[in-house]
Each structure stands twice: as structure tokens, then as C-alpha cells.
């Protein structure tokens, strides 16, 4: 696994955890949740784009 893909995977996991933590709050911050979810989606899209690209040898 490339270093960039590893970092993106870790970032996605951290964002996922932050979203879960925010949802557990008594009054979740909807704007923070929206920002976190958008960022998580961007990371996911970037990871999928990397998978679709042919690997250079």
C-alpha cells in the first residue's frame, strides 16, 4: 500500500471516529457534522480514484 493511500485511509478512519463522537453528544453540532462528512466523502472519493488508476510499475 502506498504511503499516500495509507495516510488517506487513516484520515478517513479518524474522520469516521470524530463523526461518531459528535453524534454521541447530547446536542450534536450539525455544522461540524456536515463539515466532517463532506471531508470524509472527499477522502473516500480520492481513495476510490487511486484504486481505479492503473498502477505504474
mmCIF file of N, CA and C in Angstrom:
data_model
loop_
_atom_site.group_PDB
_atom_site.id
_atom_site.type_symbol
_atom_site.label_atom_id
_atom_site.label_comp_id
_atom_site.label_asym_id
_atom_site.label_seq_id
_atom_site.Cartn_x
_atom_site.Cartn_y
_atom_site.Cartn_z
ATOM 1 N N UNK A 1 0.854 -1.179 0.000
ATOM 2 C CA UNK A 1 0.000 0.000 0.000
ATOM 3 C C UNK A 1 0.891 1.230 0.000
ATOM 4 N N UNK A 2 0.568 2.172 -0.839
ATOM 5 C CA UNK A 2 1.387 3.374 -0.916
ATOM 6 C C UNK A 2 1.208 4.221 0.342
ATOM 7 N N UNK A 3 2.185 5.063 0.573
ATOM 8 C CA UNK A 3 2.176 5.929 1.750
ATOM 9 C C UNK A 3 0.969 6.863 1.724
ATOM 10 N N UNK A 4 0.658 7.431 0.548
ATOM 11 C CA UNK A 4 -0.478 8.350 0.433
ATOM 12 C C UNK A 4 -1.794 7.628 0.710
ATOM 13 N N UNK A 5 -1.949 6.433 0.148
ATOM 14 C CA UNK A 5 -3.182 5.674 0.369
ATOM 15 C C UNK A 5 -3.328 5.325 1.846
ATOM 16 N N UNK A 6 -2.224 4.961 2.484
ATOM 17 C CA UNK A 6 -2.253 4.643 3.918
ATOM 18 C C UNK A 6 -2.703 5.871 4.725
ATOM 19 N N UNK A 7 -2.132 7.026 4.412
ATOM 20 C CA UNK A 7 -2.497 8.255 5.130
ATOM 21 C C UNK A 7 -3.960 8.625 4.909
ATOM 22 N N UNK A 8 -4.439 8.466 3.692
ATOM 23 C CA UNK A 8 -5.841 8.769 3.411
ATOM 24 C C UNK A 8 -6.769 7.800 4.150
ATOM 25 N N UNK A 9 -6.369 6.542 4.216
ATOM 26 C CA UNK A 9 -7.172 5.550 4.937
ATOM 27 C C UNK A 9 -7.231 5.898 6.420
ATOM 28 N N UNK A 10 -6.107 6.285 6.981
ATOM 29 C CA UNK A 10 -6.069 6.692 8.398
ATOM 30 C C UNK A 10 -6.914 7.937 8.636
ATOM 31 N N UNK A 11 -6.821 8.913 7.722
ATOM 32 C CA UNK A 11 -7.612 10.139 7.838
ATOM 33 C C UNK A 11 -9.098 9.810 7.786
ATOM 34 N N UNK A 12 -9.498 8.916 6.893
ATOM 35 C CA UNK A 12 -10.900 8.518 6.780
ATOM 36 C C UNK A 12 -11.376 7.894 8.097
ATOM 37 N N UNK A 13 -10.553 7.054 8.681
ATOM 38 C CA UNK A 13 -10.913 6.416 9.951
ATOM 39 C C UNK A 13 -11.041 7.446 11.074
ATOM 40 N N UNK A 14 -10.115 8.416 11.110
ATOM 41 C CA UNK A 14 -10.187 9.466 12.138
ATOM 42 C C UNK A 14 -11.447 10.309 11.971
ATOM 43 N N UNK A 15 -11.780 10.649 10.738
ATOM 44 C CA UNK A 15 -12.994 11.430 10.491
ATOM 45 C C UNK A 15 -14.230 10.636 10.889
ATOM 46 N N UNK A 16 -14.226 9.355 10.596
ATOM 47 C CA UNK A 16 -15.332 8.486 10.977
ATOM 48 C C UNK A 16 -15.512 8.484 12.494
ATOM 49 N N UNK A 17 -14.413 8.389 13.208
ATOM 50 C CA UNK A 17 -14.467 8.399 14.670
ATOM 51 C C UNK A 17 -14.970 9.744 15.194
ATOM 52 N N UNK A 18 -14.524 10.837 14.599
ATOM 53 C CA UNK A 18 -14.985 12.168 15.019
ATOM 54 C C UNK A 18 -16.482 12.324 14.773
ATOM 55 N N UNK A 19 -16.971 11.781 13.677
ATOM 56 C CA UNK A 19 -18.405 11.842 13.383
ATOM 57 C C UNK A 19 -19.178 11.048 14.429
ATOM 58 N N UNK A 20 -18.710 9.843 14.738
ATOM 59 C CA UNK A 20 -19.389 9.029 15.763
ATOM 60 C C UNK A 20 -19.396 9.744 17.115
ATOM 61 N N UNK A 21 -18.270 10.353 17.469
ATOM 62 C CA UNK A 21 -18.179 11.071 18.742
ATOM 63 C C UNK A 21 -19.149 12.247 18.776
ATOM 64 N N UNK A 22 -19.209 12.986 17.680
ATOM 65 C CA UNK A 22 -20.115 14.139 17.618
ATOM 66 C C UNK A 22 -21.571 13.686 17.722
ATOM 67 N N UNK A 23 -21.907 12.571 17.091
ATOM 68 C CA UNK A 23 -23.286 12.068 17.139
ATOM 69 C C UNK A 23 -23.678 11.598 18.537
ATOM 70 N N UNK A 24 -22.705 11.217 19.354
ATOM 71 C CA UNK A 24 -22.986 10.764 20.713
ATOM 72 C C UNK A 24 -23.226 11.923 21.675
ATOM 73 N N UNK A 25 -22.855 13.125 21.258
ATOM 74 C CA UNK A 25 -23.062 14.281 22.134
ATOM 75 C C UNK A 25 -24.549 14.509 22.372
ATOM 76 N N UNK A 26 -24.834 15.123 23.458
ATOM 77 C CA UNK A 26 -26.229 15.395 23.807
ATOM 78 C C UNK A 26 -26.907 16.249 22.739
ATOM 79 N N UNK A 27 -26.196 17.282 22.284
ATOM 80 C CA UNK A 27 -26.699 18.144 21.202
ATOM 81 C C UNK A 27 -25.597 18.227 20.148
ATOM 82 N N UNK A 28 -25.639 17.334 19.162
ATOM 83 C CA UNK A 28 -24.599 17.346 18.125
ATOM 84 C C UNK A 28 -24.611 18.656 17.329
ATOM 85 N N UNK A 29 -23.429 19.109 16.982
ATOM 86 C CA UNK A 29 -23.273 20.320 16.184
ATOM 87 C C UNK A 29 -23.474 19.949 14.713
ATOM 88 N N UNK A 30 -24.597 20.355 14.157
ATOM 89 C CA UNK A 30 -24.947 19.944 12.796
ATOM 90 C C UNK A 30 -23.965 20.508 11.762
ATOM 91 N N UNK A 31 -23.442 21.697 11.994
ATOM 92 C CA UNK A 31 -22.484 22.278 11.051
ATOM 93 C C UNK A 31 -21.152 21.528 11.085
ATOM 94 N N UNK A 32 -20.721 21.142 12.271
ATOM 95 C CA UNK A 32 -19.483 20.359 12.379
ATOM 96 C C UNK A 32 -19.669 18.992 11.719
ATOM 97 N N UNK A 33 -20.828 18.387 11.946
ATOM 98 C CA UNK A 33 -21.109 17.095 11.322
ATOM 99 C C UNK A 33 -21.092 17.204 9.801
ATOM 100 N N UNK A 34 -21.698 18.239 9.280
ATOM 101 C CA UNK A 34 -21.728 18.443 7.838
ATOM 102 C C UNK A 34 -20.318 18.603 7.283
ATOM 103 N N UNK A 35 -19.494 19.390 7.971
ATOM 104 C CA UNK A 35 -18.111 19.601 7.521
ATOM 105 C C UNK A 35 -17.315 18.301 7.566
ATOM 106 N N UNK A 36 -17.462 17.547 8.651
ATOM 107 C CA UNK A 36 -16.750 16.280 8.784
ATOM 108 C C UNK A 36 -17.189 15.274 7.718
ATOM 109 N N UNK A 37 -18.489 15.213 7.472
ATOM 110 C CA UNK A 37 -18.996 14.268 6.477
ATOM 111 C C UNK A 37 -18.553 14.634 5.067
ATOM 112 N N UNK A 38 -18.523 15.919 4.770
ATOM 113 C CA UNK A 38 -18.043 16.347 3.446
ATOM 114 C C UNK A 38 -16.572 16.003 3.265
ATOM 115 N N UNK A 39 -15.792 16.250 4.294
ATOM 116 C CA UNK A 39 -14.370 15.946 4.220
ATOM 117 C C UNK A 39 -14.152 14.433 4.091
ATOM 118 N N UNK A 40 -14.914 13.655 4.841
ATOM 119 C CA UNK A 40 -14.800 12.200 4.755
ATOM 120 C C UNK A 40 -15.151 11.714 3.348
ATOM 121 N N UNK A 41 -16.166 12.305 2.744
ATOM 122 C CA UNK A 41 -16.547 11.931 1.383
ATOM 123 C C UNK A 41 -15.451 12.294 0.382
ATOM 124 N N UNK A 42 -14.821 13.451 0.568
ATOM 125 C CA UNK A 42 -13.713 13.842 -0.310
ATOM 126 C C UNK A 42 -12.562 12.849 -0.211
ATOM 127 N N UNK A 43 -12.260 12.431 1.000
ATOM 128 C CA UNK A 43 -11.182 11.455 1.205
ATOM 129 C C UNK A 43 -11.561 10.125 0.558
ATOM 130 N N UNK A 44 -12.803 9.711 0.733
ATOM 131 C CA UNK A 44 -13.266 8.452 0.145
ATOM 132 C C UNK A 44 -13.184 8.515 -1.382
ATOM 133 N N UNK A 45 -13.611 9.632 -1.962
ATOM 134 C CA UNK A 45 -13.537 9.786 -3.418
ATOM 135 C C UNK A 45 -12.096 9.722 -3.903
ATOM 136 N N UNK A 46 -11.194 10.337 -3.155
ATOM 137 C CA UNK A 46 -9.774 10.318 -3.531
ATOM 138 C C UNK A 46 -9.211 8.893 -3.475
ATOM 139 N N UNK A 47 -9.595 8.156 -2.444
ATOM 140 C CA UNK A 47 -9.150 6.759 -2.328
ATOM 141 C C UNK A 47 -9.681 5.914 -3.488
ATOM 142 N N UNK A 48 -10.935 6.095 -3.825
ATOM 143 C CA UNK A 48 -11.515 5.324 -4.937
ATOM 144 C C UNK A 48 -10.861 5.696 -6.261
ATOM 145 N N UNK A 49 -10.525 6.957 -6.424
ATOM 146 C CA UNK A 49 -9.848 7.379 -7.654
ATOM 147 C C UNK A 49 -8.470 6.736 -7.751
ATOM 148 N N UNK A 50 -7.802 6.585 -6.631
ATOM 149 C CA UNK A 50 -6.485 5.950 -6.617
ATOM 150 C C UNK A 50 -6.587 4.475 -6.987
ATOM 151 N N UNK A 51 -7.644 3.820 -6.538
ATOM 152 C CA UNK A 51 -7.835 2.397 -6.813
ATOM 153 C C UNK A 51 -8.128 2.188 -8.296
ATOM 154 N N UNK A 52 -8.889 3.092 -8.883
ATOM 155 C CA UNK A 52 -9.272 2.956 -10.299
ATOM 156 C C UNK A 52 -8.110 3.214 -11.243
ATOM 157 N N UNK A 53 -7.135 4.008 -10.816
ATOM 158 C CA UNK A 53 -5.992 4.313 -11.675
ATOM 159 C C UNK A 53 -5.104 3.090 -11.815
ATOM 160 N N UNK A 54 -4.625 2.823 -13.027
ATOM 161 C CA UNK A 54 -3.673 1.706 -13.176
ATOM 162 C C UNK A 54 -2.382 2.025 -12.449
ATOM 163 N N UNK A 55 -1.845 1.029 -11.810
ATOM 164 C CA UNK A 55 -0.595 1.201 -11.060
ATOM 165 C C UNK A 55 0.599 1.229 -12.016
ATOM 166 N N UNK A 56 1.443 2.211 -11.862
ATOM 167 C CA UNK A 56 2.662 2.293 -12.648
ATOM 168 C C UNK A 56 3.721 1.393 -12.010
ATOM 169 N N UNK A 57 4.419 0.684 -12.810
ATOM 170 C CA UNK A 57 5.435 -0.235 -12.271
ATOM 171 C C UNK A 57 6.810 0.398 -12.360
#
